[in-house]
Amino acid sequence: MVPDKSTSRLAAQDWVDAALEAATEGGLGAVAVEPLARRLGATKGSFYWHFADRSALLIAVLDAWLARTDRLIAQLSPITDPQVRLETLFGLVYEDETWAGLETDLLGRMGDPAVADVVEHATVRRVTFMADCLRGMGLSDEAATDGALQGYALWIGVLQLTTAVPATLPTPADRRRFEAATLVLLRNLYPGD
Amino acid sequence: MVPDKSTSRLAAQDWVDAALEAATEGGLGAVAVEPLARRLGATKGSFYWHFADRSALLIAVLDAWLARTDRLIAQLSPITDPQVRLETLFGLVYEDETWAGLETDLLGRMGDPAVADVVEHATVRRVTFMADCLRGMGLSDEAATDGALQGYALWIGVLQLTTAVPATLPTPADRRRFEAATLVLLRNLYPGD
DNA sequence: TGACCTCCGTACGGGACCGTATGGTTCGGA
DNA sequence: TCCGAACCATACGGTCCCGTACGGAGGTCA
């Protein structure tokens, strides 16, 4: 949170880091110049030296967020068995509690063109990834497309429930059973194919 | 939008109606006194006569929202076949595009205790409803609980995608096929049971 | 008609935030 | 050592919203 250099001199990246932290906790709305300055023990004078305005910082945050999807997919790509790849993906999704809040916050801000742009990119990449897995499992193009959409809706929904009503989700003790059930669900997509 | 009485004299309900309209379009954040006053062609003087403060209006909006879930469940209850009941539910979910925005907006505002209270109530009622359907279809308690959660996550996810990235969802021409696939998915929950 | 209550407009103060202006302060290099 | 650039604090004006104070307009009923 507080930057490294004890001699307080901030770089642009320090502002981006703090902004990401704030966004993770309180959504994009929490990325505000004056509160961030307070958090960093600085003033707006510093911020407006490193950035043209608030939207420049938002774009930096959105780019960092988009890169996360690429890293996730890159992390899964080496897995050869498409079904294991999907299962691993869902396992990671269930573990991810830190970033879930920002995920859903962004989905609620599609009115902002900058947000819409980056979220659409991420969505396409994720759905494409899942559809590829399903095709690799032997499903037809149509079935893979529908299945990927359903799987992704499930993904988003679990994220939502994780942040919004965690009490509803299974307790850690039951989570393994729940995840297993999700895999059963995925495995039985289009059983007739 | 503009209340009935041509002689401009507002009732509390007029403010609630306008607030619901604003919330449907722009989320709870759009329920602000001064913008609503402009929309109604009135001033804050009117509002603060009918309501103690802004939060009183928000509570009225949240109550109206919660009542919608009760009406939905009441609408489905007469259906005797539990599977048809579930299928009908999902059909309605796919049709509902007007309210989807507010749904997901509320999920992003669980930090507000008033929102958290009403959303938790709605969530419990919906998940319980789905679990009852699944139990009626012959699933065990455990299986029905997990299945309801997964089905509800799917529900929420579809809502999210509806509002956020509608281009990703199937075109009207393909929607029937997609819905059918969803039902296949539900039907195959826990095939071993 | 006049007292009274309901409803609403106007005016004001306050808070949170954005962005600008301007004058330090600190640092590296000639 | 001194200069210039990088960096930052202070102070200010502007916007948008909340909430309060207060007075006036319009009905109602004796």
Coordinates of C-alpha atoms (C1' of nucleotides) in Angstrom, one line a residue:
Chain A
M1 CA 0.0 0.0 0.0
V2 CA 2.6 2.5 1.0
P3 CA 5.2 2.7 -1.6
D4 CA 8.7 1.4 -1.1
K5 CA 10.9 4.4 -1.1
S6 CA 10.8 5.7 2.5
T7 CA 11.6 9.1 1.1
S8 CA 8.1 9.8 0.0
R9 CA 8.4 10.4 -3.7
L10 CA 5.7 8.8 -5.8
A11 CA 5.8 7.3 -9.3
A12 CA 2.8 6.9 -11.6
Q13 CA 2.8 3.1 -10.8
D14 CA 2.3 3.9 -7.1
W15 CA -0.9 5.6 -8.0
V16 CA -2.0 2.7 -10.2
D17 CA -1.3 0.2 -7.4
A18 CA -3.3 2.2 -4.9
A19 CA -6.1 2.6 -7.4
L20 CA -6.2 -1.1 -8.0
E21 CA -6.3 -1.7 -4.3
A22 CA -9.1 0.8 -3.9
A23 CA -11.0 -0.6 -6.9
T24 CA -10.7 -4.1 -5.5
E25 CA -12.3 -3.0 -2.2
G26 CA -14.9 -0.5 -3.4
G27 CA -15.2 -0.8 -7.2
L28 CA -14.2 1.8 -9.8
G29 CA -16.1 4.5 -7.9
A30 CA -13.5 4.2 -5.1
V31 CA -10.9 5.3 -7.6
A32 CA -11.1 9.0 -6.7
V33 CA -8.2 11.3 -6.7
E34 CA -8.6 12.9 -3.3
P35 CA -9.2 9.8 -1.3
L36 CA -6.3 8.1 -3.0
A37 CA -4.1 11.0 -2.2
R38 CA -5.1 10.7 1.5
R39 CA -4.4 6.9 1.4
L40 CA -1.0 7.6 -0.1
G41 CA -0.2 10.4 2.3
A42 CA 0.1 12.8 -0.6
T43 CA -2.0 15.5 -2.2
K44 CA -3.6 16.0 -5.6
G45 CA -0.6 18.0 -6.7
S46 CA 1.3 14.8 -7.0
F47 CA -1.5 13.0 -8.9
Y48 CA -2.0 15.7 -11.5
W49 CA 1.7 15.7 -12.2
H50 CA 1.7 12.0 -13.2
F51 CA -1.8 11.9 -14.8
A52 CA -3.7 14.2 -17.1
D53 CA -6.9 13.6 -15.2
R54 CA -8.9 10.9 -13.4
S55 CA -9.9 9.1 -16.5
A56 CA -6.3 8.5 -17.3
L57 CA -5.9 6.6 -14.1
L58 CA -9.1 4.6 -14.7
I59 CA -7.8 3.5 -18.1
A60 CA -4.6 2.3 -16.4
V61 CA -6.7 0.3 -13.9
L62 CA -8.8 -1.2 -16.6
D63 CA -5.8 -2.2 -18.6
A64 CA -4.3 -4.0 -15.6
W65 CA -7.7 -5.7 -15.1
L66 CA -7.8 -6.9 -18.7
A67 CA -4.3 -8.3 -18.5
R68 CA -5.5 -10.5 -15.7
T69 CA -7.7 -12.5 -18.0
D70 CA -4.9 -13.0 -20.4
R71 CA -2.7 -14.3 -17.6
L72 CA -5.4 -16.6 -16.5
I73 CA -5.8 -18.1 -19.9
A74 CA -2.1 -18.3 -20.4
Q75 CA -1.9 -20.2 -17.1
L76 CA -4.5 -22.7 -18.3
S77 CA -3.3 -23.2 -21.9
P78 CA -0.5 -25.7 -21.2
I79 CA -3.1 -28.2 -19.9
T80 CA -3.7 -30.5 -22.8
D81 CA -6.9 -32.3 -21.7
P82 CA -9.7 -29.8 -22.5
Q83 CA -11.9 -31.2 -19.8
V84 CA -9.2 -30.8 -17.1
R85 CA -8.6 -27.3 -18.5
L86 CA -12.2 -26.4 -17.8
E87 CA -12.3 -28.0 -14.4
T88 CA -9.1 -26.2 -13.4
L89 CA -10.7 -23.0 -14.6
F90 CA -13.7 -23.4 -12.4
G91 CA -11.6 -24.4 -9.5
L92 CA -9.7 -21.1 -9.8
V93 CA -13.0 -19.2 -10.2
Y94 CA -14.3 -20.6 -6.9
E95 CA -11.0 -19.7 -5.2
D96 CA -11.0 -16.1 -6.5
E97 CA -12.6 -14.0 -3.8
T98 CA -10.4 -11.0 -3.9
W99 CA -11.1 -9.8 -7.4
A100 CA -14.8 -10.9 -7.6
G101 CA -16.0 -7.5 -6.4
L102 CA -14.3 -5.6 -9.1
E103 CA -15.5 -8.1 -11.7
T104 CA -19.1 -7.5 -10.9
D105 CA -18.6 -3.8 -10.4
L106 CA -17.3 -3.4 -13.9
L107 CA -20.3 -5.3 -15.3
G108 CA -22.4 -2.7 -13.7
R109 CA -20.6 0.1 -15.4
M110 CA -21.0 -0.7 -19.0
G111 CA -22.4 2.7 -19.6
D112 CA -18.9 4.0 -19.5
P113 CA -17.4 3.4 -22.9
A114 CA -13.9 2.8 -21.5
V115 CA -15.3 0.1 -19.2
A116 CA -17.5 -1.4 -22.0
D117 CA -14.5 -1.7 -24.3
V118 CA -12.3 -3.7 -21.9
V119 CA -15.1 -5.8 -20.5
E120 CA -16.3 -6.8 -23.9
H121 CA -12.7 -7.9 -24.8
A122 CA -12.5 -9.9 -21.6
T123 CA -15.8 -11.5 -22.2
V124 CA -15.0 -12.6 -25.7
R125 CA -11.7 -14.1 -24.7
R126 CA -13.3 -16.0 -21.8
V127 CA -16.2 -17.3 -23.8
T128 CA -14.0 -18.3 -26.7
F129 CA -11.7 -20.1 -24.3
M130 CA -14.5 -22.1 -22.8
A131 CA -16.0 -22.9 -26.2
D132 CA -12.6 -24.1 -27.4
C133 CA -12.4 -26.5 -24.4
L134 CA -15.9 -27.8 -25.1
R135 CA -15.1 -28.3 -28.8
G136 CA -12.0 -30.2 -27.7
M137 CA -14.3 -32.4 -25.6
G138 CA -16.1 -33.4 -28.8
L139 CA -19.0 -31.0 -28.8
S140 CA -20.3 -29.5 -32.1
D141 CA -19.8 -25.9 -32.8
E142 CA -23.3 -25.0 -31.8
A143 CA -23.3 -27.0 -28.7
A144 CA -19.9 -25.6 -27.7
T145 CA -21.1 -22.1 -28.2
D146 CA -24.2 -22.5 -26.1
G147 CA -22.3 -24.5 -23.5
A148 CA -19.7 -21.8 -23.2
L149 CA -22.3 -19.2 -22.7
Q150 CA -24.0 -21.2 -20.0
G151 CA -20.8 -22.0 -18.3
Y152 CA -19.7 -18.4 -18.4
A153 CA -23.1 -17.2 -17.0
L154 CA -22.5 -19.7 -14.2
W155 CA -19.1 -18.3 -13.7
I156 CA -20.4 -14.8 -13.4
G157 CA -23.3 -15.8 -11.2
V158 CA -21.0 -17.6 -8.8
L159 CA -18.8 -14.5 -8.6
Q160 CA -21.9 -12.4 -7.9
L161 CA -23.1 -14.7 -5.1
T162 CA -19.6 -14.9 -3.7
T163 CA -19.5 -11.1 -3.2
A164 CA -23.1 -10.4 -2.5
V165 CA -24.5 -13.3 -0.5
P166 CA -21.6 -15.5 0.6
A167 CA -23.8 -17.0 3.2
T168 CA -25.8 -18.7 0.5
L169 CA -22.9 -20.5 -1.0
P170 CA -21.7 -23.8 0.4
T171 CA -19.5 -23.7 3.4
P172 CA -15.9 -24.7 2.9
A173 CA -16.8 -28.2 4.1
D174 CA -19.4 -28.6 1.4
R175 CA -17.5 -26.7 -1.3
R176 CA -15.8 -29.8 -2.7
R177 CA -19.1 -31.5 -3.2
F178 CA -20.5 -28.4 -4.8
E179 CA -17.6 -28.0 -7.2
A180 CA -17.9 -31.7 -8.1
A181 CA -21.6 -31.1 -8.9
T182 CA -20.6 -28.2 -11.2
L183 CA -18.3 -30.5 -13.1
V184 CA -21.0 -33.1 -13.4
L185 CA -23.1 -30.3 -14.8
L186 CA -20.5 -29.4 -17.4
R187 CA -19.9 -32.9 -18.3
N188 CA -23.5 -33.5 -19.1
L189 CA -23.9 -30.7 -21.5
Y190 CA -25.6 -32.0 -24.6
P191 CA -25.4 -35.6 -23.6
G192 CA -26.9 -36.6 -26.9
D193 CA -23.9 -35.4 -28.9
Chain B
M1 CA -43.6 9.4 -15.8
V2 CA -45.5 12.7 -15.2
P3 CA -48.2 12.1 -12.6
D4 CA -51.8 12.0 -13.6
K5 CA -53.3 15.1 -12.0
S6 CA -52.8 17.9 -14.4
T7 CA -52.9 20.3 -11.5
S8 CA -49.4 19.6 -10.4
R9 CA -49.7 18.3 -6.9
L10 CA -47.5 15.3 -6.1
A11 CA -48.2 12.4 -3.8
A12 CA -45.5 10.2 -2.1
Q13 CA -46.3 7.5 -4.6
D14 CA -45.4 9.8 -7.5
W15 CA -41.9 10.1 -6.1
V16 CA -41.7 6.3 -5.6
D17 CA -42.8 5.7 -9.1
A18 CA -40.2 8.2 -10.5
A19 CA -37.6 6.7 -8.3
L20 CA -38.3 3.2 -9.5
E21 CA -38.1 4.4 -13.1
A22 CA -34.8 6.1 -12.4
A23 CA -33.4 3.1 -10.6
T24 CA -34.4 0.8 -13.5
E25 CA -32.5 3.0 -15.9
G26 CA -29.5 3.9 -13.8
G27 CA -29.4 1.9 -10.7
L28 CA -30.0 3.0 -7.1
G29 CA -27.4 5.7 -7.6
A30 CA -29.8 7.5 -9.9
V31 CA -32.3 7.8 -7.1
A32 CA -31.2 11.3 -6.2
V33 CA -33.5 13.9 -4.9
E34 CA -32.6 16.9 -7.1
P35 CA -32.5 15.0 -10.4
L36 CA -35.9 13.3 -9.6
A37 CA -37.3 16.7 -8.7
R38 CA -36.2 18.0 -12.1
R39 CA -37.7 14.9 -13.8
L40 CA -41.0 15.6 -12.0
G41 CA -41.0 19.3 -12.7
A42 CA -40.9 20.0 -9.0
T43 CA -38.4 21.0 -6.4
K44 CA -36.9 19.5 -3.3
G45 CA -39.4 21.3 -1.2
S46 CA -42.0 18.8 -2.3
F47 CA -39.8 15.8 -1.7
Y48 CA -38.9 16.7 1.9
W49 CA -42.5 17.2 2.7
H50 CA -43.4 13.6 1.7
F51 CA -40.2 11.9 2.9
A52 CA -37.9 12.4 5.9
D53 CA -34.7 12.0 3.7
R54 CA -33.3 10.2 0.7
S55 CA -32.9 6.9 2.5
A56 CA -36.7 6.8 3.2
L57 CA -37.2 6.9 -0.6
L58 CA -34.6 4.2 -1.1
I59 CA -36.3 1.9 1.4
A60 CA -39.6 2.4 -0.5
V61 CA -37.9 1.5 -3.7
L62 CA -36.3 -1.6 -2.2
D63 CA -39.6 -2.8 -0.8
A64 CA -41.2 -2.5 -4.2
W65 CA -38.3 -4.4 -5.7
L66 CA -38.6 -7.2 -3.1
A67 CA -42.3 -7.5 -3.7
R68 CA -41.5 -8.3 -7.3
T69 CA -39.9 -11.6 -6.2
D70 CA -43.0 -12.5 -4.2
R71 CA -45.2 -11.8 -7.2
L72 CA -43.0 -13.9 -9.4
I73 CA -43.1 -16.9 -7.1
A74 CA -46.9 -16.5 -6.6
Q75 CA -47.3 -16.5 -10.4
L76 CA -45.4 -19.8 -10.7
S77 CA -46.8 -21.6 -7.6
P78 CA -50.0 -22.8 -9.3
I79 CA -48.0 -24.9 -11.7
T80 CA -48.2 -28.4 -10.3
D81 CA -45.4 -30.1 -12.3
P82 CA -42.2 -29.0 -10.6
Q83 CA -40.2 -29.3 -13.7
V84 CA -42.6 -27.2 -15.7
R85 CA -42.5 -24.7 -12.9
L86 CA -38.7 -24.4 -13.2
E87 CA -38.8 -24.2 -17.0
T88 CA -41.4 -21.5 -16.8
L89 CA -39.2 -19.6 -14.3
F90 CA -36.2 -19.7 -16.7
G91 CA -38.4 -18.6 -19.6
L92 CA -39.4 -15.6 -17.6
V93 CA -35.9 -14.8 -16.6
Y94 CA -34.8 -14.8 -20.2
E95 CA -37.6 -12.4 -21.1
D96 CA -36.9 -10.0 -18.3
E97 CA -34.7 -7.3 -19.7
T98 CA -36.2 -4.2 -18.1
W99 CA -35.4 -5.1 -14.6
A100 CA -32.1 -6.9 -15.1
G101 CA -30.1 -3.7 -14.6
L102 CA -31.5 -3.0 -11.2
E103 CA -31.1 -6.6 -10.2
T104 CA -27.4 -6.5 -10.8
D105 CA -27.0 -3.0 -9.5
L106 CA -28.4 -4.1 -6.1
L107 CA -26.0 -7.0 -6.0
G108 CA -23.2 -4.5 -6.3
R109 CA -24.4 -2.5 -3.3
M110 CA -24.4 -5.0 -0.6
G111 CA -22.3 -2.6 1.5
D112 CA -25.5 -0.7 2.2
P113 CA -27.3 -2.6 5.0
A114 CA -30.7 -1.7 3.7
V115 CA -29.8 -3.2 0.3
A116 CA -28.2 -6.2 1.9
D117 CA -31.3 -6.9 4.0
V118 CA -33.7 -7.0 1.0
V119 CA -31.4 -8.8 -1.4
E120 CA -30.7 -11.5 1.2
H121 CA -34.4 -12.0 1.6
A122 CA -35.0 -12.2 -2.1
T123 CA -32.1 -14.6 -2.6
V124 CA -33.3 -17.0 0.1
R125 CA -36.8 -17.0 -1.3
R126 CA -35.5 -17.6 -4.9
V127 CA -33.1 -20.4 -4.0
T128 CA -35.6 -22.0 -1.7
F129 CA -38.2 -21.9 -4.5
M130 CA -35.8 -23.6 -6.9
A131 CA -34.7 -26.2 -4.4
D132 CA -38.3 -27.1 -3.7
C133 CA -38.8 -27.6 -7.5
L134 CA -35.8 -29.9 -7.7
R135 CA -36.9 -31.8 -4.6
G136 CA -40.3 -32.2 -6.3
M137 CA -38.4 -33.7 -9.3
G138 CA -37.1 -36.4 -7.0
L139 CA -33.7 -35.1 -6.1
S140 CA -32.3 -35.6 -2.6
D141 CA -32.0 -32.6 -0.2
E142 CA -28.3 -32.2 -0.8
A143 CA -28.6 -32.5 -4.6
A144 CA -31.6 -30.1 -4.6
T145 CA -29.6 -27.5 -2.6
D146 CA -26.6 -27.6 -4.8
G147 CA -28.7 -27.7 -7.9
A148 CA -30.7 -24.7 -6.8
L149 CA -27.5 -22.7 -6.1
Q150 CA -26.1 -23.6 -9.5
G151 CA -29.4 -22.8 -11.2
Y152 CA -29.6 -19.5 -9.4
A153 CA -26.0 -18.6 -10.2
L154 CA -26.9 -19.3 -13.8
W155 CA -29.9 -17.1 -13.5
I156 CA -27.9 -14.2 -12.1
G157 CA -25.2 -14.7 -14.7
V158 CA -27.6 -14.6 -17.5
L159 CA -29.1 -11.4 -16.1
Q160 CA -25.6 -9.9 -15.9
L161 CA -24.8 -10.8 -19.5
T162 CA -28.1 -9.5 -20.6
T163 CA -27.4 -6.1 -19.4
A164 CA -23.6 -6.0 -19.8
V165 CA -22.8 -7.8 -23.0
P166 CA -26.0 -8.5 -24.8
A167 CA -24.1 -9.1 -28.0
T168 CA -22.7 -12.2 -26.5
L169 CA -26.0 -13.8 -25.8
P170 CA -27.8 -15.7 -28.6
T171 CA -29.8 -13.8 -31.1
P172 CA -33.6 -14.1 -30.9
A173 CA -33.4 -16.7 -33.6
D174 CA -31.1 -18.9 -31.5
R175 CA -32.7 -18.1 -28.2
R176 CA -35.1 -21.0 -28.3
R177 CA -32.3 -23.4 -28.9
F178 CA -30.3 -21.8 -26.0
E179 CA -33.2 -22.0 -23.6
A180 CA -33.7 -25.7 -24.5
A181 CA -30.1 -26.3 -23.8
T182 CA -30.5 -24.7 -20.4
L183 CA -33.4 -27.1 -19.6
V184 CA -31.3 -30.0 -20.7
L185 CA -28.7 -28.8 -18.3
L186 CA -31.2 -28.6 -15.4
R187 CA -32.7 -31.9 -16.3
N188 CA -29.3 -33.6 -16.0
L189 CA -28.4 -32.4 -12.6
Y190 CA -27.2 -35.3 -10.6
P191 CA -28.1 -37.9 -13.2
G192 CA -27.1 -40.7 -10.8
D193 CA -29.9 -39.9 -8.3
Chain C
dT1 C1' -64.3 35.7 4.7
dG2 C1' -60.8 34.3 7.5
dA3 C1' -58.3 30.8 10.1
dC4 C1' -55.8 26.7 9.1
dC5 C1' -53.6 22.9 7.2
dT6 C1' -51.4 20.8 3.2
dC7 C1' -48.2 21.2 -0.2
dC8 C1' -44.4 23.3 -2.4
dG9 C1' -40.8 27.0 -4.1
dT10 C1' -36.7 29.7 -2.8
dA11 C1' -32.7 30.4 -0.6
dC12 C1' -29.0 29.0 2.0
dG13 C1' -25.2 26.2 4.2
dG14 C1' -22.4 22.1 4.0
dG15 C1' -19.8 18.1 2.1
dA16 C1' -17.3 15.5 -1.4
dC17 C1' -15.0 15.6 -5.3
dC18 C1' -12.7 17.4 -9.9
dG19 C1' -9.4 20.2 -12.0
dT20 C1' -6.2 24.5 -12.2
dA21 C1' -2.8 27.9 -10.7
dT22 C1' 1.1 28.8 -8.5
dG23 C1' 4.9 28.7 -5.8
dG24 C1' 7.9 25.9 -3.2
dT25 C1' 11.2 21.7 -2.6
dT26 C1' 14.3 18.1 -3.9
dC27 C1' 17.3 15.9 -7.0
dG28 C1' 20.8 15.0 -10.7
dG29 C1' 24.1 16.8 -13.6
dA30 C1' 27.2 20.5 -15.6
Chain D
dT1 C1' 28.1 25.1 -6.5
dC2 C1' 24.4 26.4 -9.1
dC3 C1' 20.7 25.5 -12.5
dG4 C1' 16.9 23.4 -14.4
dA5 C1' 13.8 19.8 -14.4
dA6 C1' 11.0 16.6 -11.8
dC7 C1' 8.0 16.5 -8.2
dC8 C1' 4.7 18.1 -4.8
dA9 C1' 1.8 21.2 -1.3
dT10 C1' -1.4 24.9 -0.9
dA11 C1' -5.1 27.4 -2.2
dC12 C1' -8.8 28.3 -5.1
dG13 C1' -13.1 28.0 -8.1
dG14 C1' -16.6 25.0 -9.9
dT15 C1' -20.1 21.1 -9.9
dC16 C1' -23.4 18.2 -7.9
dC17 C1' -25.7 16.6 -4.4
dC18 C1' -27.9 16.5 0.6
dG19 C1' -30.6 18.6 4.1
dT20 C1' -32.9 22.8 6.6
dA21 C1' -35.4 27.1 7.1
dC22 C1' -39.0 29.7 6.0
dG23 C1' -42.5 31.8 3.7
dG24 C1' -46.2 31.7 0.2
dA25 C1' -50.0 29.6 -2.6
dG26 C1' -54.0 26.8 -2.7
dG27 C1' -57.6 24.2 -0.9
dT28 C1' -61.2 23.4 3.2
dC29 C1' -64.4 24.3 6.6
dA30 C1' -66.6 27.0 10.1

